[in-house]
């Protein structure tokens, strides 16, 4: 374990870079201009370590997050050769500042003085921290007599039952899901580690492997991201019983009173408005209503039932005009655009929709009524974008040239672009990565899924061809970097743009402490930065899948991880799982029976 950290030579994988020097006492941070690989990475060989060793490493990489009573004295000692947190403060900060303004950076580590002494102290601290994780302080990583985990138990774990019982109805327990760490990402020039909660094997390995390739751009920027200026969420208010001949007049009336409507709406999100957010705009949409005859489930009987039981106005006696209004050929929908700052914003949007609906009904005139008042999870104004540019020659992989890989990946993308059957699986792979980050950071992954697939179907976009690939790949030519080369160079480009709605304030984030640790490892990104990180993860996962599919196929790499899960399911002892896995693969018999036979 010790040599792997002291003498690592793999490219820098995350912002917590361990820079050692035997001749100087200077420090190196993630913001330095030196390219990845010029100094050892604290993450080198991370995947080969045992779980407790990884946890110990995280305690050293993020002392402001993962403190223990055993290791705190070494972390805080400040002596020459001791790892210290570069956060502009002598004491651990709850939310360290970003190393680079446009990216979510984890804090950087530095080693000063003699590298051997530094490494020795680091190893000693890690041993103590690992012992703490194993429970040498009596915690044993389990609940103590008070029903809480011991002080030194590693904090990335499942909910305590007393908290879970207050989060949902009829709670009977909790379920765990593995949390892994995606490495090798450089986002807007900032090395970043990304936690992912996922039960499917190969997802974390795939994104980490792809990121190692895609982050190695010549300018050290890696993935580039763009985010909207404001975090907008949409509240929808449906106005009913407005006849076709009045639709234009009602729309004009609402827009003429826009200022008054916004003022009224902001009364229902006053705290958000005080923080610089709140309702900032509205628009009115006329949505074509499908003919009931085109709906196989809506026959004359259902139509008659609706006529008898739906209210036609706010009055107790429906008028003839109101009855006629029900035959409108359009839905009249008012959208209220709300800047929710760093919140996800769903509850805020629904509150605003319900609060302002009576104002809109009054503006719509006699006979009108409000229908549903609810948040929309499709928000094109919240579009985040991730992209990369890498020389084609850098894509060489498993015996395939860079040009072959690029051409085959583009061809695979084109199929997903044109065939919705393929696009569905193509996009499912993207969501493997995005959902895993959403789960690890306390986001509403169902809302994220709904928005992304709606976007893939072309909703909210002009000129859409229907359900298609979320990613895009192409090549460009640019001037040769080598002045001796007369030929332009091919550059491989990839992009993913998604209307991802996430939040880093409020909601479940304030209930479950674990999310402060997972967000903290990314440098406590704001909601826009988190959405951009998730786009990078989705793009990396998709590239990894297409690269594997278009070259050697996915089963070769996936079967090793699948075999490992089979060994676990067969009851193989922990220490024997690698041997059982290797034996099953060698024999070509990957099954529970084969694993039990070996055991």
Tab-separated table of N, CA and C in Angstrom, residues 374-446:
chain	number	residue	atom	x	y	z
A	374	UNK	N	-49.190	22.591	-10.881
A	374	UNK	CA	-48.128	21.660	-10.515
A	374	UNK	C	-46.817	22.034	-11.207
A	375	UNK	N	-45.714	21.557	-10.638
A	375	UNK	CA	-44.398	21.743	-11.241
A	375	UNK	C	-44.291	20.924	-12.522
A	376	UNK	N	-43.493	21.401	-13.465
A	376	UNK	CA	-43.112	20.602	-14.626
A	376	UNK	C	-41.656	20.195	-14.463
A	377	UNK	N	-41.385	18.922	-14.740
A	377	UNK	CA	-40.000	18.453	-14.646
A	377	UNK	C	-39.221	18.635	-15.945
A	378	UNK	N	-39.873	19.166	-16.979
A	378	UNK	CA	-39.162	19.483	-18.218
A	378	UNK	C	-38.882	20.976	-18.233
A	379	UNK	N	-37.608	21.336	-18.130
A	379	UNK	CA	-37.220	22.744	-18.041
A	379	UNK	C	-36.047	23.034	-18.977
A	380	UNK	N	-36.326	23.332	-20.250
A	380	UNK	CA	-35.248	23.618	-21.204
A	380	UNK	C	-34.368	24.787	-20.785
A	381	UNK	N	-34.902	25.703	-19.950
A	381	UNK	CA	-34.087	26.826	-19.495
A	381	UNK	C	-32.999	26.390	-18.515
A	382	UNK	N	-33.030	25.149	-18.113
A	382	UNK	CA	-32.040	24.635	-17.172
A	382	UNK	C	-31.097	23.659	-17.871
A	383	UNK	N	-30.724	23.973	-19.083
A	383	UNK	CA	-29.922	23.081	-19.916
A	383	UNK	C	-28.439	23.170	-19.542
A	384	UNK	N	-27.875	22.032	-19.159
A	384	UNK	CA	-26.441	21.930	-18.888
A	384	UNK	C	-25.784	21.179	-20.035
A	385	UNK	N	-24.536	21.517	-20.303
A	385	UNK	CA	-23.858	20.922	-21.448
A	385	UNK	C	-22.442	20.504	-21.059
A	386	UNK	N	-22.057	19.289	-21.462
A	386	UNK	CA	-20.689	18.800	-21.274
A	386	UNK	C	-20.127	18.395	-22.632
A	387	UNK	N	-18.862	18.653	-22.839
A	387	UNK	CA	-18.245	18.307	-24.119
A	387	UNK	C	-16.769	18.016	-23.913
A	388	UNK	N	-16.165	17.418	-24.922
A	388	UNK	CA	-14.715	17.193	-24.898
A	388	UNK	C	-14.182	17.267	-26.321
A	389	UNK	N	-12.910	17.531	-26.432
A	389	UNK	CA	-12.175	17.516	-27.701
A	389	UNK	C	-10.857	16.813	-27.441
A	390	UNK	N	-10.547	15.792	-28.230
A	390	UNK	CA	-9.339	15.028	-28.005
A	390	UNK	C	-8.771	14.594	-29.347
A	391	UNK	N	-7.450	14.646	-29.508
A	391	UNK	CA	-6.870	14.189	-30.776
A	391	UNK	C	-7.270	12.749	-31.083
A	392	UNK	N	-7.630	12.487	-32.312
A	392	UNK	CA	-8.058	11.146	-32.710
A	392	UNK	C	-6.997	10.110	-32.371
A	393	UNK	N	-5.749	10.465	-32.527
A	393	UNK	CA	-4.669	9.503	-32.269
A	393	UNK	C	-4.638	9.055	-30.811
A	394	UNK	N	-5.214	9.857	-29.913
A	394	UNK	CA	-5.222	9.505	-28.496
A	394	UNK	C	-6.288	8.475	-28.148
A	395	UNK	N	-7.115	8.085	-29.113
A	395	UNK	CA	-8.201	7.150	-28.854
A	395	UNK	C	-7.814	5.694	-29.061
A	396	UNK	N	-6.551	5.433	-29.422
A	396	UNK	CA	-6.124	4.047	-29.647
A	396	UNK	C	-6.494	3.180	-28.451
A	397	UNK	N	-7.035	1.963	-28.742
A	397	UNK	CA	-7.613	1.172	-27.656
A	397	UNK	C	-7.651	-0.306	-28.039
A	398	UNK	N	-7.075	-1.150	-27.207
A	398	UNK	CA	-7.165	-2.611	-27.331
A	398	UNK	C	-6.830	-3.104	-28.746
A	399	UNK	N	-5.758	-2.581	-29.316
A	399	UNK	CA	-5.343	-3.021	-30.641
A	399	UNK	C	-5.995	-2.282	-31.789
A	400	UNK	N	-6.910	-1.371	-31.497
A	400	UNK	CA	-7.557	-0.567	-32.530
A	400	UNK	C	-6.896	0.808	-32.576
A	401	UNK	N	-6.678	1.323	-33.776
A	401	UNK	CA	-6.092	2.652	-33.902
A	401	UNK	C	-7.088	3.717	-33.453
A	402	UNK	N	-6.575	4.906	-33.163
A	402	UNK	CA	-7.449	5.997	-32.776
A	402	UNK	C	-8.487	6.314	-33.838
A	403	UNK	N	-8.081	6.286	-35.102
A	403	UNK	CA	-9.010	6.564	-36.197
A	403	UNK	C	-10.100	5.505	-36.270
A	404	UNK	N	-9.733	4.235	-36.059
A	404	UNK	CA	-10.736	3.174	-36.075
A	404	UNK	C	-11.755	3.350	-34.941
A	405	UNK	N	-11.254	3.667	-33.757
A	405	UNK	CA	-12.155	3.867	-32.621
A	405	UNK	C	-13.105	5.024	-32.889
A	406	UNK	N	-12.559	6.148	-33.364
A	406	UNK	CA	-13.387	7.323	-33.625
A	406	UNK	C	-14.459	7.021	-34.654
A	407	UNK	N	-14.085	6.380	-35.742
A	407	UNK	CA	-15.038	6.085	-36.811
A	407	UNK	C	-16.130	5.146	-36.315
A	408	UNK	N	-15.761	4.141	-35.550
A	408	UNK	CA	-16.747	3.161	-35.083
A	408	UNK	C	-17.683	3.761	-34.031
A	409	UNK	N	-17.165	4.618	-33.169
A	409	UNK	CA	-18.022	5.271	-32.175
A	409	UNK	C	-19.028	6.185	-32.867
A	410	UNK	N	-18.578	6.949	-33.864
A	410	UNK	CA	-19.493	7.834	-34.594
A	410	UNK	C	-20.566	7.025	-35.310
A	411	UNK	N	-20.166	5.903	-35.903
A	411	UNK	CA	-21.132	5.050	-36.596
A	411	UNK	C	-22.172	4.498	-35.612
A	412	UNK	N	-21.717	4.095	-34.425
A	412	UNK	CA	-22.640	3.585	-33.398
A	412	UNK	C	-23.595	4.676	-32.939
A	413	UNK	N	-23.081	5.881	-32.781
A	413	UNK	CA	-23.945	7.013	-32.413
A	413	UNK	C	-24.994	7.276	-33.488
A	414	UNK	N	-24.595	7.203	-34.755
A	414	UNK	CA	-25.532	7.478	-35.851
A	414	UNK	C	-26.703	6.500	-35.846
A	415	UNK	N	-26.421	5.242	-35.494
A	415	UNK	CA	-27.501	4.271	-35.411
A	415	UNK	C	-28.495	4.671	-34.315
A	416	UNK	N	-27.959	5.038	-33.137
A	416	UNK	CA	-28.833	5.460	-32.032
A	416	UNK	C	-29.591	6.737	-32.386
A	417	UNK	N	-28.985	7.589	-33.163
A	417	UNK	CA	-29.650	8.824	-33.598
A	417	UNK	C	-30.892	8.527	-34.423
A	418	UNK	N	-30.836	7.457	-35.244
A	418	UNK	CA	-31.887	7.194	-36.222
A	418	UNK	C	-32.886	6.112	-35.803
A	419	UNK	N	-32.519	5.262	-34.857
A	419	UNK	CA	-33.361	4.119	-34.490
A	419	UNK	C	-33.784	4.237	-33.030
A	420	UNK	N	-35.076	4.512	-32.755
A	420	UNK	CA	-35.500	4.678	-31.364
A	420	UNK	C	-35.315	3.423	-30.520
A	421	UNK	N	-35.341	2.246	-31.136
A	421	UNK	CA	-35.106	1.022	-30.369
A	421	UNK	C	-33.677	1.003	-29.817
A	422	UNK	N	-32.732	1.369	-30.651
A	422	UNK	CA	-31.339	1.440	-30.202
A	422	UNK	C	-31.137	2.647	-29.279
A	423	UNK	N	-31.791	3.766	-29.593
A	423	UNK	CA	-31.631	4.979	-28.795
A	423	UNK	C	-32.075	4.754	-27.347
A	424	UNK	N	-33.088	3.920	-27.155
A	424	UNK	CA	-33.573	3.656	-25.796
A	424	UNK	C	-32.490	3.021	-24.946
A	425	UNK	N	-31.785	2.034	-25.474
A	425	UNK	CA	-30.705	1.385	-24.730
A	425	UNK	C	-29.491	2.295	-24.642
A	426	UNK	N	-29.205	3.007	-25.708
A	426	UNK	CA	-28.115	3.983	-25.749
A	426	UNK	C	-28.275	4.997	-24.620
A	427	UNK	N	-29.486	5.537	-24.487
A	427	UNK	CA	-29.737	6.553	-23.453
A	427	UNK	C	-29.838	5.948	-22.063
A	428	UNK	N	-30.287	4.685	-21.984
A	428	UNK	CA	-30.311	4.015	-20.685
A	428	UNK	C	-28.905	3.950	-20.107
A	429	UNK	N	-27.922	3.694	-20.954
A	429	UNK	CA	-26.532	3.657	-20.494
A	429	UNK	C	-26.069	5.004	-19.969
A	430	UNK	N	-26.461	6.072	-20.638
A	430	UNK	CA	-26.133	7.418	-20.158
A	430	UNK	C	-26.691	7.623	-18.756
A	431	UNK	N	-27.937	7.186	-18.570
A	431	UNK	CA	-28.590	7.365	-17.274
A	431	UNK	C	-28.007	6.454	-16.204
A	432	UNK	N	-27.343	5.356	-16.588
A	432	UNK	CA	-26.615	4.548	-15.601
A	432	UNK	C	-25.681	5.431	-14.789
A	433	UNK	N	-24.963	6.299	-15.478
A	433	UNK	CA	-24.023	7.170	-14.789
A	433	UNK	C	-24.705	8.317	-14.083
A	434	UNK	N	-25.632	8.978	-14.762
A	434	UNK	CA	-26.279	10.164	-14.190
A	434	UNK	C	-27.112	9.795	-12.965
A	435	UNK	N	-27.877	8.707	-13.059
A	435	UNK	CA	-28.694	8.292	-11.915
A	435	UNK	C	-27.835	7.941	-10.716
A	436	UNK	N	-26.677	7.344	-10.969
A	436	UNK	CA	-25.803	6.946	-9.867
A	436	UNK	C	-25.305	8.160	-9.088
A	437	UNK	N	-24.983	9.239	-9.793
A	437	UNK	CA	-24.572	10.465	-9.111
A	437	UNK	C	-25.770	11.088	-8.398
A	438	UNK	N	-26.931	11.038	-9.046
A	438	UNK	CA	-28.136	11.586	-8.421
A	438	UNK	C	-28.445	10.867	-7.108
A	439	UNK	N	-28.348	9.546	-7.113
A	439	UNK	CA	-28.602	8.780	-5.897
A	439	UNK	C	-27.585	9.106	-4.811
A	440	UNK	N	-26.324	9.226	-5.201
A	440	UNK	CA	-25.259	9.469	-4.228
A	440	UNK	C	-25.338	10.853	-3.610
A	441	UNK	N	-26.004	11.781	-4.286
A	441	UNK	CA	-26.041	13.165	-3.798
A	441	UNK	C	-27.439	13.626	-3.391
A	442	UNK	N	-28.360	12.681	-3.233
A	442	UNK	CA	-29.674	13.013	-2.684
A	442	UNK	C	-30.617	13.718	-3.634
A	443	UNK	N	-30.500	13.432	-4.935
A	443	UNK	CA	-31.358	14.098	-5.914
A	443	UNK	C	-32.579	13.243	-6.245
A	444	UNK	N	-33.589	13.859	-6.805
A	444	UNK	CA	-34.786	13.152	-7.260
A	444	UNK	C	-34.468	12.537	-8.621
A	445	UNK	N	-33.949	11.302	-8.595
A	445	UNK	CA	-33.491	10.687	-9.841
A	445	UNK	C	-34.666	10.375	-10.767
A	446	UNK	N	-35.897	10.210	-10.214
A	446	UNK	CA	-37.044	9.987	-11.087
A	446	UNK	C	-37.337	11.226	-11.920
